[in-house]
Amino acid sequence: MSDEPTRRIVLLRHAKADPKDRTEYPDHERPLTPRGRLDAPRSGRWLAASGPAPDHALVSTSARTRETWELTAAELPGPPSAAFEPRLYRAGAGEILALLGQLPEDTATVLVVGHNPGFRDLAGSLAGHGPQEVRELLEHAGFQTAGVAVLSFTGSWTDLGPGRARLDAYWSPRL
């Protein structure tokens, strides 16, 4: 039996935001829609009931991710401290993976609030195994807004790479 720690990554895509082409806001400042303001707390309630309790949160600096975090965190018992990370805005899978590799070793579970297509690509790349129905659900759903993917792996944050994690759960308010 391995004595290496089990780590968890909880990816939370921001809730539904104003469409890019129908808002007066620059992309970074787009707010959540009324549906998004309803869905973000639902994701928080799902995490509180079903997900692992995060030690730390990394949140993109965009308005929609900050608002998603605030509404989600309000539903968590004892929400973790959050770092607002500008490198998560428009980050691809490789950039997110690099940020995860910099986490302190005493972090067991991290909640990352960010964007697609980076999240979809990261989850697909990391998930080397896991229940087939969960993998198919994520693949067919396409990582919906306010969706949550939970991945786990054994080892150090610097060990994380393609195919190293297990996709344990995927949930969305729209499923």
Tab-separated table of N, CA and C in Angstrom:
chain	number	residue	atom	x	y	z
A	1	MET	N	0.838	-1.184	0.000
A	1	MET	CA	0.000	0.000	0.000
A	1	MET	C	0.883	1.247	0.000
A	2	SER	N	0.536	2.216	-0.823
A	2	SER	CA	1.321	3.431	-0.967
A	2	SER	C	1.071	4.379	0.207
A	3	ASP	N	2.149	5.036	0.638
A	3	ASP	CA	1.986	6.042	1.678
A	3	ASP	C	1.974	7.447	1.078
A	4	GLU	N	1.893	7.518	-0.251
A	4	GLU	CA	1.790	8.817	-0.905
A	4	GLU	C	0.386	9.379	-0.680
A	5	PRO	N	0.283	10.691	-0.494
A	5	PRO	CA	-1.032	11.281	-0.217
A	5	PRO	C	-1.944	11.293	-1.448
A	6	THR	N	-3.236	11.178	-1.189
A	6	THR	CA	-4.225	11.349	-2.243
A	6	THR	C	-4.577	12.829	-2.318
A	7	ARG	N	-4.528	13.377	-3.504
A	7	ARG	CA	-4.841	14.792	-3.756
A	7	ARG	C	-6.127	14.852	-4.571
A	8	ARG	N	-6.861	15.935	-4.391
A	8	ARG	CA	-8.094	16.129	-5.160
A	8	ARG	C	-8.100	17.506	-5.799
A	9	ILE	N	-8.627	17.522	-7.008
A	9	ILE	CA	-8.805	18.763	-7.760
A	9	ILE	C	-10.287	18.879	-8.046
A	10	VAL	N	-10.865	19.983	-7.646
A	10	VAL	CA	-12.270	20.258	-7.928
A	10	VAL	C	-12.288	21.432	-8.905
A	11	LEU	N	-12.718	21.163	-10.128
A	11	LEU	CA	-12.816	22.203	-11.151
A	11	LEU	C	-14.253	22.694	-11.192
A	12	LEU	N	-14.453	23.971	-10.969
A	12	LEU	CA	-15.779	24.591	-11.027
A	12	LEU	C	-15.763	25.637	-12.126
A	13	ARG	N	-16.475	25.353	-13.197
A	13	ARG	CA	-16.582	26.338	-14.272
A	13	ARG	C	-17.519	27.442	-13.815
A	14	HIS	N	-17.201	28.676	-14.184
A	14	HIS	CA	-18.066	29.790	-13.794
A	14	HIS	C	-19.492	29.555	-14.273
A	15	ALA	N	-20.439	30.136	-13.558
A	15	ALA	CA	-21.855	30.022	-13.913
A	15	ALA	C	-22.144	30.874	-15.151
A	16	LYS	N	-23.344	30.750	-15.661
A	16	LYS	CA	-23.761	31.420	-16.901
A	16	LYS	C	-23.555	32.931	-16.793
A	17	ALA	N	-22.852	33.484	-17.773
A	17	ALA	CA	-22.557	34.918	-17.810
A	17	ALA	C	-23.225	35.568	-19.014
A	18	ASP	N	-23.304	36.898	-18.972
A	18	ASP	CA	-23.821	37.642	-20.121
A	18	ASP	C	-23.046	37.238	-21.371
A	19	PRO	N	-23.746	37.014	-22.486
A	19	PRO	CA	-23.052	36.640	-23.722
A	19	PRO	C	-22.097	37.751	-24.172
A	20	LYS	N	-20.967	37.345	-24.735
A	20	LYS	CA	-19.960	38.307	-25.191
A	20	LYS	C	-20.528	39.313	-26.175
A	21	ASP	N	-21.380	38.855	-27.073
A	21	ASP	CA	-21.870	39.723	-28.138
A	21	ASP	C	-23.096	40.548	-27.743
A	22	ARG	N	-23.607	40.355	-26.527
A	22	ARG	CA	-24.800	41.094	-26.106
A	22	ARG	C	-24.594	41.794	-24.762
A	23	THR	N	-23.433	42.360	-24.583
A	23	THR	CA	-23.167	43.061	-23.331
A	23	THR	C	-22.291	44.264	-23.604
A	24	GLU	N	-22.431	45.259	-22.766
A	24	GLU	CA	-21.593	46.450	-22.905
A	24	GLU	C	-20.272	46.302	-22.147
A	25	TYR	N	-20.099	45.188	-21.459
A	25	TYR	CA	-18.913	44.980	-20.642
A	25	TYR	C	-17.789	44.346	-21.456
A	26	PRO	N	-16.537	44.696	-21.142
A	26	PRO	CA	-15.420	43.927	-21.725
A	26	PRO	C	-15.484	42.496	-21.202
A	27	ASP	N	-14.888	41.551	-21.903
A	27	ASP	CA	-14.996	40.136	-21.540
A	27	ASP	C	-14.642	39.875	-20.080
A	28	HIS	N	-13.572	40.446	-19.590
A	28	HIS	CA	-13.119	40.202	-18.218
A	28	HIS	C	-14.154	40.643	-17.181
A	29	GLU	N	-15.004	41.579	-17.533
A	29	GLU	CA	-15.962	42.148	-16.570
A	29	GLU	C	-17.399	41.672	-16.765
A	30	ARG	N	-17.616	40.680	-17.634
A	30	ARG	CA	-18.988	40.195	-17.844
A	30	ARG	C	-19.561	39.594	-16.567
A	31	PRO	N	-20.749	40.055	-16.139
A	31	PRO	CA	-21.365	39.525	-14.914
A	31	PRO	C	-22.173	38.258	-15.200
A	32	LEU	N	-22.596	37.608	-14.131
A	32	LEU	CA	-23.480	36.455	-14.268
A	32	LEU	C	-24.876	36.899	-14.673
A	33	THR	N	-25.573	36.014	-15.360
A	33	THR	CA	-26.981	36.230	-15.694
A	33	THR	C	-27.820	35.824	-14.478
A	34	PRO	N	-29.124	36.122	-14.495
A	34	PRO	CA	-29.976	35.629	-13.400
A	34	PRO	C	-29.878	34.107	-13.237
A	35	ARG	N	-29.829	33.364	-14.334
A	35	ARG	CA	-29.672	31.907	-14.238
A	35	ARG	C	-28.346	31.548	-13.566
A	36	GLY	N	-27.292	32.262	-13.915
A	36	GLY	CA	-25.987	32.009	-13.305
A	36	GLY	C	-26.005	32.273	-11.808
A	37	ARG	N	-26.728	33.315	-11.382
A	37	ARG	CA	-26.818	33.629	-9.955
A	37	ARG	C	-27.647	32.593	-9.200
A	38	LEU	N	-28.484	31.823	-9.902
A	38	LEU	CA	-29.209	30.701	-9.284
A	38	LEU	C	-28.373	29.422	-9.288
A	39	ASP	N	-27.626	29.199	-10.372
A	39	ASP	CA	-26.868	27.953	-10.519
A	39	ASP	C	-25.632	27.888	-9.618
A	40	ALA	N	-24.941	28.997	-9.405
A	40	ALA	CA	-23.710	28.973	-8.595
A	40	ALA	C	-23.982	28.466	-7.176
A	41	PRO	N	-25.021	28.944	-6.484
A	41	PRO	CA	-25.292	28.377	-5.151
A	41	PRO	C	-25.678	26.897	-5.208
A	42	ARG	N	-26.335	26.466	-6.284
A	42	ARG	CA	-26.656	25.042	-6.430
A	42	ARG	C	-25.375	24.220	-6.497
A	43	SER	N	-24.370	24.736	-7.197
A	43	SER	CA	-23.087	24.036	-7.256
A	43	SER	C	-22.457	23.986	-5.873
A	44	GLY	N	-22.569	25.068	-5.118
A	44	GLY	CA	-22.049	25.080	-3.755
A	44	GLY	C	-22.745	24.066	-2.866
A	45	ARG	N	-24.061	23.951	-3.020
A	45	ARG	CA	-24.801	22.963	-2.220
A	45	ARG	C	-24.403	21.543	-2.608
A	46	TRP	N	-24.193	21.289	-3.912
A	46	TRP	CA	-23.743	19.965	-4.337
A	46	TRP	C	-22.373	19.659	-3.739
A	47	LEU	N	-21.460	20.624	-3.798
A	47	LEU	CA	-20.128	20.414	-3.231
A	47	LEU	C	-20.205	20.152	-1.731
A	48	ALA	N	-21.048	20.900	-1.029
A	48	ALA	CA	-21.175	20.721	0.417
A	48	ALA	C	-21.688	19.324	0.749
A	49	ALA	N	-22.582	18.793	-0.083
A	49	ALA	CA	-23.186	17.483	0.184
A	49	ALA	C	-22.389	16.316	-0.396
A	50	SER	N	-21.739	16.513	-1.538
A	50	SER	CA	-21.164	15.392	-2.282
A	50	SER	C	-19.681	15.505	-2.578
A	51	GLY	N	-19.175	16.702	-2.602
A	51	GLY	CA	-17.790	16.881	-3.019
A	51	GLY	C	-16.835	16.866	-1.849
A	52	PRO	N	-15.543	16.754	-2.139
A	52	PRO	CA	-14.556	16.839	-1.068
A	52	PRO	C	-14.443	18.279	-0.575
A	53	ALA	N	-14.174	18.458	0.705
A	53	ALA	CA	-14.019	19.797	1.275
A	53	ALA	C	-12.660	20.358	0.859
A	54	PRO	N	-12.648	21.483	0.151
A	54	PRO	CA	-11.366	22.032	-0.312
A	54	PRO	C	-10.592	22.723	0.811
A	55	ASP	N	-9.264	22.602	0.720
A	55	ASP	CA	-8.355	23.300	1.631
A	55	ASP	C	-8.082	24.714	1.158
A	56	HIS	N	-8.149	24.896	-0.154
A	56	HIS	CA	-7.750	26.162	-0.763
A	56	HIS	C	-8.534	26.339	-2.060
A	57	ALA	N	-8.740	27.584	-2.460
A	57	ALA	CA	-9.404	27.870	-3.737
A	57	ALA	C	-8.511	28.785	-4.566
A	58	LEU	N	-8.446	28.487	-5.848
A	58	LEU	CA	-7.814	29.359	-6.833
A	58	LEU	C	-8.927	29.858	-7.737
A	59	VAL	N	-9.050	31.174	-7.863
A	59	VAL	CA	-10.172	31.769	-8.588
A	59	VAL	C	-9.627	32.720	-9.646
A	60	SER	N	-10.101	32.562	-10.874
A	60	SER	CA	-9.760	33.507	-11.936
A	60	SER	C	-10.227	34.896	-11.516
A	61	THR	N	-9.580	35.914	-12.034
A	61	THR	CA	-9.910	37.289	-11.648
A	61	THR	C	-11.084	37.881	-12.408
A	62	SER	N	-11.677	37.166	-13.349
A	62	SER	CA	-12.808	37.727	-14.093
A	62	SER	C	-14.004	37.936	-13.159
A	63	ALA	N	-14.867	38.870	-13.530
A	63	ALA	CA	-16.046	39.173	-12.704
A	63	ALA	C	-16.933	37.939	-12.555
A	64	ARG	N	-17.123	37.173	-13.627
A	64	ARG	CA	-18.026	36.022	-13.567
A	64	ARG	C	-17.490	34.909	-12.665
A	65	THR	N	-16.164	34.734	-12.620
A	65	THR	CA	-15.615	33.706	-11.734
A	65	THR	C	-15.612	34.180	-10.285
A	66	ARG	N	-15.316	35.441	-10.057
A	66	ARG	CA	-15.353	35.964	-8.685
A	66	ARG	C	-16.770	35.865	-8.120
A	67	GLU	N	-17.771	36.216	-8.943
A	67	GLU	CA	-19.164	36.146	-8.495
A	67	GLU	C	-19.589	34.688	-8.261
A	68	THR	N	-19.163	33.786	-9.154
A	68	THR	CA	-19.452	32.360	-8.970
A	68	THR	C	-18.849	31.881	-7.655
A	69	TRP	N	-17.614	32.261	-7.379
A	69	TRP	CA	-16.955	31.858	-6.144
A	69	TRP	C	-17.730	32.357	-4.920
A	70	GLU	N	-18.094	33.625	-4.918
A	70	GLU	CA	-18.801	34.195	-3.760
A	70	GLU	C	-20.108	33.456	-3.493
A	71	LEU	N	-20.880	33.179	-4.547
A	71	LEU	CA	-22.170	32.504	-4.387
A	71	LEU	C	-21.991	31.032	-4.006
A	72	THR	N	-20.959	30.401	-4.524
A	72	THR	CA	-20.679	29.001	-4.194
A	72	THR	C	-20.150	28.883	-2.766
A	73	ALA	N	-19.186	29.725	-2.422
A	73	ALA	CA	-18.557	29.676	-1.097
A	73	ALA	C	-19.573	29.897	0.013
A	74	ALA	N	-20.598	30.702	-0.250
A	74	ALA	CA	-21.622	30.974	0.761
A	74	ALA	C	-22.376	29.710	1.156
A	75	GLU	N	-22.330	28.676	0.315
A	75	GLU	CA	-23.030	27.413	0.586
A	75	GLU	C	-22.130	26.363	1.234
A	76	LEU	N	-20.841	26.638	1.321
A	76	LEU	CA	-19.897	25.660	1.863
A	76	LEU	C	-19.729	25.853	3.368
A	77	PRO	N	-19.702	24.768	4.122
A	77	PRO	CA	-19.415	24.906	5.553
A	77	PRO	C	-17.925	25.224	5.718
A	78	GLY	N	-17.629	26.367	6.262
A	78	GLY	CA	-16.224	26.758	6.434
A	78	GLY	C	-15.479	26.838	5.127
A	79	PRO	N	-15.869	27.752	4.211
A	79	PRO	CA	-15.194	27.819	2.909
A	79	PRO	C	-13.697	28.089	3.082
A	80	PRO	N	-12.888	27.571	2.159
A	80	PRO	CA	-11.440	27.743	2.261
A	80	PRO	C	-11.017	29.161	1.898
A	81	SER	N	-9.772	29.481	2.207
A	81	SER	CA	-9.216	30.748	1.748
A	81	SER	C	-9.112	30.691	0.225
A	82	ALA	N	-9.197	31.856	-0.396
A	82	ALA	CA	-9.149	31.917	-1.859
A	82	ALA	C	-8.041	32.856	-2.307
A	83	ALA	N	-7.365	32.466	-3.365
A	83	ALA	CA	-6.386	33.315	-4.029
A	83	ALA	C	-6.951	33.657	-5.400
A	84	PHE	N	-7.010	34.927	-5.718
A	84	PHE	CA	-7.508	35.367	-7.016
A	84	PHE	C	-6.307	35.429	-7.957
A	85	GLU	N	-6.352	34.533	-8.939
A	85	GLU	CA	-5.197	34.242	-9.779
A	85	GLU	C	-5.409	34.747	-11.206
A	86	PRO	N	-4.730	35.839	-11.596
A	86	PRO	CA	-4.910	36.377	-12.949
A	86	PRO	C	-4.500	35.398	-14.054
A	87	ARG	N	-3.593	34.476	-13.759
A	87	ARG	CA	-3.148	33.531	-14.796
A	87	ARG	C	-4.219	32.513	-15.158
A	88	LEU	N	-5.290	32.413	-14.367
A	88	LEU	CA	-6.383	31.488	-14.707
A	88	LEU	C	-7.299	32.050	-15.791
A	89	TYR	N	-7.321	33.372	-15.949
A	89	TYR	CA	-8.185	33.980	-16.964
A	89	TYR	C	-7.648	33.610	-18.343
A	90	ARG	N	-8.492	32.946	-19.137
A	90	ARG	CA	-8.155	32.476	-20.492
A	90	ARG	C	-7.030	31.445	-20.503
A	91	ALA	N	-6.812	30.767	-19.384
A	91	ALA	CA	-5.742	29.776	-19.300
A	91	ALA	C	-6.119	28.499	-20.037
A	92	GLY	N	-5.148	27.947	-20.718
A	92	GLY	CA	-5.313	26.643	-21.336
A	92	GLY	C	-4.982	25.555	-20.329
A	93	ALA	N	-5.171	24.309	-20.733
A	93	ALA	CA	-4.934	23.170	-19.844
A	93	ALA	C	-3.512	23.163	-19.304
A	94	GLY	N	-2.531	23.439	-20.137
A	94	GLY	CA	-1.134	23.437	-19.706
A	94	GLY	C	-0.846	24.501	-18.662
A	95	GLU	N	-1.432	25.659	-18.832
A	95	GLU	CA	-1.219	26.747	-17.870
A	95	GLU	C	-1.864	26.418	-16.514
A	96	ILE	N	-3.036	25.803	-16.553
A	96	ILE	CA	-3.701	25.419	-15.302
A	96	ILE	C	-2.902	24.325	-14.615
A	97	LEU	N	-2.425	23.363	-15.383
A	97	LEU	CA	-1.605	22.291	-14.837
A	97	LEU	C	-0.342	22.862	-14.179
A	98	ALA	N	0.281	23.853	-14.789
A	98	ALA	CA	1.473	24.482	-14.214
A	98	ALA	C	1.142	25.151	-12.878
A	99	LEU	N	-0.025	25.802	-12.777
A	99	LEU	CA	-0.441	26.420	-11.511
A	99	LEU	C	-0.661	25.359	-10.440
A	100	LEU	N	-1.286	24.254	-10.805
A	100	LEU	CA	-1.500	23.168	-9.845
A	100	LEU	C	-0.165	22.612	-9.355
A	101	GLY	N	0.808	22.537	-10.220
A	101	GLY	CA	2.126	22.032	-9.847
A	101	GLY	C	2.859	22.918	-8.855
A	102	GLN	N	2.378	24.151	-8.671
A	102	GLN	CA	3.000	25.089	-7.732
A	102	GLN	C	2.307	25.109	-6.372
A	103	LEU	N	1.277	24.275	-6.202
A	103	LEU	CA	0.559	24.278	-4.922
A	103	LEU	C	1.455	23.761	-3.796
A	104	PRO	N	1.266	24.290	-2.587
A	104	PRO	CA	2.030	23.776	-1.446
A	104	PRO	C	1.668	22.314	-1.188
A	105	GLU	N	2.626	21.542	-0.734
A	105	GLU	CA	2.419	20.115	-0.503
A	105	GLU	C	1.406	19.832	0.600
A	106	ASP	N	1.128	20.807	1.466
A	106	ASP	CA	0.139	20.566	2.514
A	106	ASP	C	-1.298	20.774	2.022
A	107	THR	N	-1.469	21.105	0.743
A	107	THR	CA	-2.797	21.222	0.143
A	107	THR	C	-3.241	19.843	-0.316
A	108	ALA	N	-4.327	19.349	0.273
A	108	ALA	CA	-4.851	18.033	-0.121
A	108	ALA	C	-5.900	18.174	-1.216
A	109	THR	N	-6.757	19.198	-1.099
A	109	THR	CA	-7.838	19.401	-2.065
A	109	THR	C	-7.895	20.871	-2.451
A	110	VAL	N	-7.864	21.118	-3.746
A	110	VAL	CA	-7.951	22.484	-4.247
A	110	VAL	C	-9.218	22.620	-5.094
A	111	LEU	N	-9.895	23.743	-4.921
A	111	LEU	CA	-11.042	24.110	-5.748
A	111	LEU	C	-10.566	25.191	-6.699
A	112	VAL	N	-10.724	24.977	-7.998
A	112	VAL	CA	-10.297	25.942	-9.004
A	112	VAL	C	-11.546	26.444	-9.726
A	113	VAL	N	-11.732	27.761	-9.736
A	113	VAL	CA	-12.880	28.376	-10.402
A	113	VAL	C	-12.353	29.090	-11.636
A	114	GLY	N	-12.800	28.618	-12.808
A	114	GLY	CA	-12.254	29.175	-14.036
A	114	GLY	C	-13.156	28.975	-15.234
A	115	HIS	N	-12.530	28.727	-16.378
A	115	HIS	CA	-13.180	28.865	-17.680
A	115	HIS	C	-12.957	27.658	-18.593
A	116	ASN	N	-13.819	27.545	-19.573
A	116	ASN	CA	-13.613	26.667	-20.714
A	116	ASN	C	-12.948	27.485	-21.812
A	117	PRO	N	-12.244	26.886	-22.739
A	117	PRO	CA	-12.064	25.449	-22.938
A	117	PRO	C	-10.967	24.835	-22.061
A	118	GLY	N	-10.273	25.643	-21.266
A	118	GLY	CA	-9.181	25.134	-20.442
A	118	GLY	C	-9.599	24.016	-19.506
A	119	PHE	N	-10.767	24.171	-18.849
A	119	PHE	CA	-11.224	23.149	-17.907
A	119	PHE	C	-11.574	21.851	-18.611
A	120	ARG	N	-12.303	21.954	-19.707
A	120	ARG	CA	-12.681	20.747	-20.460
A	120	ARG	C	-11.426	20.005	-20.905
A	121	ASP	N	-10.466	20.743	-21.440
A	121	ASP	CA	-9.241	20.133	-21.939
A	121	ASP	C	-8.407	19.540	-20.798
A	122	LEU	N	-8.322	20.245	-19.667
A	122	LEU	CA	-7.554	19.745	-18.527
A	122	LEU	C	-8.168	18.470	-17.966
A	123	ALA	N	-9.480	18.483	-17.740
A	123	ALA	CA	-10.150	17.301	-17.196
A	123	ALA	C	-9.959	16.110	-18.133
A	124	GLY	N	-10.116	16.329	-19.433
A	124	GLY	CA	-9.931	15.251	-20.404
A	124	GLY	C	-8.514	14.726	-20.425
A	125	SER	N	-7.544	15.606	-20.283
A	125	SER	CA	-6.141	15.213	-20.302
A	125	SER	C	-5.733	14.458	-19.039
A	126	LEU	N	-6.158	14.951	-17.883
A	126	LEU	CA	-5.748	14.337	-16.618
A	126	LEU	C	-6.413	12.994	-16.364
A	127	ALA	N	-7.670	12.856	-16.799
A	127	ALA	CA	-8.482	11.687	-16.447
A	127	ALA	C	-8.043	10.450	-17.212
A	128	GLY	N	-7.095	9.742	-16.635
A	128	GLY	CA	-6.639	8.496	-17.235
A	128	GLY	C	-7.548	7.333	-16.910
A	129	HIS	N	-8.345	7.485	-15.852
A	129	HIS	CA	-9.258	6.423	-15.467
A	129	HIS	C	-10.380	7.007	-14.621
A	130	GLY	N	-11.295	6.150	-14.244
A	130	GLY	CA	-12.477	6.552	-13.496
A	130	GLY	C	-13.677	5.839	-14.074
A	131	PRO	N	-14.809	5.922	-13.401
A	131	PRO	CA	-16.007	5.254	-13.904
A	131	PRO	C	-16.344	5.710	-15.329
A	132	GLN	N	-16.577	4.739	-16.199
A	132	GLN	CA	-16.860	5.046	-17.601
A	132	GLN	C	-18.052	5.985	-17.747
A	133	GLU	N	-19.096	5.765	-16.929
A	133	GLU	CA	-20.293	6.611	-17.061
A	133	GLU	C	-20.000	8.060	-16.700
A	134	VAL	N	-19.092	8.300	-15.763
A	134	VAL	CA	-18.733	9.675	-15.391
A	134	VAL	C	-17.921	10.307	-16.516
A	135	ARG	N	-16.988	9.563	-17.063
A	135	ARG	CA	-16.174	10.084	-18.173
A	135	ARG	C	-17.048	10.408	-19.386
A	136	GLU	N	-18.010	9.518	-19.690
A	136	GLU	CA	-18.911	9.767	-20.819
A	136	GLU	C	-19.812	10.961	-20.553
A	137	LEU	N	-20.272	11.108	-19.325
A	137	LEU	CA	-21.119	12.240	-18.972
A	137	LEU	C	-20.388	13.555	-19.206
A	138	LEU	N	-19.159	13.658	-18.750
A	138	LEU	CA	-18.376	14.874	-18.962
A	138	LEU	C	-18.118	15.098	-20.441
A	139	GLU	N	-17.782	14.032	-21.148
A	139	GLU	CA	-17.496	14.160	-22.579
A	139	GLU	C	-18.717	14.665	-23.346
A	140	HIS	N	-19.887	14.113	-23.048
A	140	HIS	CA	-21.098	14.498	-23.777
A	140	HIS	C	-21.648	15.843	-23.312
A	141	ALA	N	-21.498	16.165	-22.041
A	141	ALA	CA	-22.010	17.439	-21.517
A	141	ALA	C	-21.122	18.599	-21.941
A	142	GLY	N	-19.828	18.359	-22.102
A	142	GLY	CA	-18.926	19.411	-22.554
A	142	GLY	C	-18.551	20.417	-21.479
A	143	PHE	N	-18.573	20.063	-20.227
A	143	PHE	CA	-18.251	20.911	-19.073
A	143	PHE	C	-19.107	22.174	-19.083
A	144	GLN	N	-20.340	21.992	-18.699
A	144	GLN	CA	-21.342	23.053	-18.708
A	144	GLN	C	-21.033	24.142	-17.690
A	145	THR	N	-21.677	25.306	-17.864
A	145	THR	CA	-21.514	26.384	-16.901
A	145	THR	C	-21.990	25.908	-15.536
A	146	ALA	N	-21.282	26.327	-14.496
A	146	ALA	CA	-21.513	25.919	-13.101
A	146	ALA	C	-21.291	24.429	-12.899
A	147	GLY	N	-20.682	23.762	-13.877
A	147	GLY	CA	-20.360	22.347	-13.760
A	147	GLY	C	-19.174	22.127	-12.837
A	148	VAL	N	-19.156	20.954	-12.219
A	148	VAL	CA	-18.104	20.589	-11.267
A	148	VAL	C	-17.520	19.231	-11.666
A	149	ALA	N	-16.205	19.185	-11.820
A	149	ALA	CA	-15.504	17.919	-12.044
A	149	ALA	C	-14.583	17.687	-10.856
A	150	VAL	N	-14.599	16.475	-10.324
A	150	VAL	CA	-13.744	16.106	-9.197
A	150	VAL	C	-12.776	15.035	-9.682
A	151	LEU	N	-11.493	15.323	-9.563
A	151	LEU	CA	-10.439	14.398	-9.962
A	151	LEU	C	-9.553	14.101	-8.761
A	152	SER	N	-8.980	12.915	-8.727
A	152	SER	CA	-8.060	12.561	-7.646
A	152	SER	C	-6.841	11.863	-8.228
A	153	PHE	N	-5.742	11.964	-7.501
A	153	PHE	CA	-4.519	11.278	-7.890
A	153	PHE	C	-3.669	11.078	-6.639
A	154	THR	N	-2.712	10.200	-6.746
A	154	THR	CA	-1.806	9.922	-5.637
A	154	THR	C	-0.439	10.484	-5.970
A	155	GLY	N	0.146	11.171	-5.003
A	155	GLY	CA	1.486	11.710	-5.197
A	155	GLY	C	1.556	13.188	-4.891
A	156	SER	N	2.605	13.794	-5.384
A	156	SER	CA	2.875	15.209	-5.183
A	156	SER	C	2.197	16.030	-6.284
A	157	TRP	N	1.947	17.301	-6.009
A	157	TRP	CA	1.371	18.176	-7.033
A	157	TRP	C	2.280	18.238	-8.258
A	158	THR	N	3.566	18.122	-8.048
A	158	THR	CA	4.489	18.170	-9.186
A	158	THR	C	4.451	16.889	-10.021
A	159	ASP	N	3.845	15.816	-9.476
A	159	ASP	CA	3.705	14.555	-10.212
A	159	ASP	C	2.520	14.568	-11.179
A	160	LEU	N	1.621	15.519	-11.016
A	160	LEU	CA	0.392	15.542	-11.803
A	160	LEU	C	0.706	15.750	-13.279
A	161	GLY	N	0.072	14.958	-14.114
A	161	GLY	CA	0.272	15.085	-15.551
A	161	GLY	C	-0.791	14.309	-16.297
A	162	PRO	N	-0.742	14.333	-17.624
A	162	PRO	CA	-1.735	13.643	-18.436
A	162	PRO	C	-1.895	12.179	-18.035
A	163	GLY	N	-3.157	11.771	-17.886
A	163	GLY	CA	-3.489	10.392	-17.575
A	163	GLY	C	-3.239	9.971	-16.140
A	164	ARG	N	-2.788	10.867	-15.273
A	164	ARG	CA	-2.407	10.505	-13.897
A	164	ARG	C	-3.565	10.528	-12.908
A	165	ALA	N	-4.699	11.111	-13.290
A	165	ALA	CA	-5.794	11.288	-12.332
A	165	ALA	C	-6.978	10.392	-12.673
A	166	ARG	N	-7.840	10.294	-11.695
A	166	ARG	CA	-9.099	9.557	-11.831
A	166	ARG	C	-10.213	10.597	-11.814
A	167	LEU	N	-11.119	10.528	-12.778
A	167	LEU	CA	-12.302	11.396	-12.779
A	167	LEU	C	-13.336	10.731	-11.881
A	168	ASP	N	-13.516	11.277	-10.678
A	168	ASP	CA	-14.396	10.668	-9.685
A	168	ASP	C	-15.855	11.091	-9.842
A	169	ALA	N	-16.088	12.332	-10.267
A	169	ALA	CA	-17.465	12.827	-10.368
A	169	ALA	C	-17.531	13.980	-11.355
A	170	TYR	N	-18.689	14.108	-11.974
A	170	TYR	CA	-19.020	15.291	-12.763
A	170	TYR	C	-20.478	15.609	-12.493
A	171	TRP	N	-20.750	16.874	-12.193
A	171	TRP	CA	-22.121	17.315	-11.886
A	171	TRP	C	-22.328	18.704	-12.457
A	172	SER	N	-23.547	18.974	-12.861
A	172	SER	CA	-23.926	20.291	-13.343
A	172	SER	C	-25.387	20.541	-12.991
A	173	PRO	N	-25.758	21.788	-12.701
A	173	PRO	CA	-27.167	22.096	-12.443
A	173	PRO	C	-28.065	21.781	-13.633
A	174	ARG	N	-27.494	21.646	-14.819
A	174	ARG	CA	-28.276	21.421	-16.039
A	174	ARG	C	-28.412	19.955	-16.390
A	175	LEU	N	-27.885	19.057	-15.585
A	175	LEU	CA	-28.009	17.619	-15.901
A	175	LEU	C	-29.321	17.070	-15.404
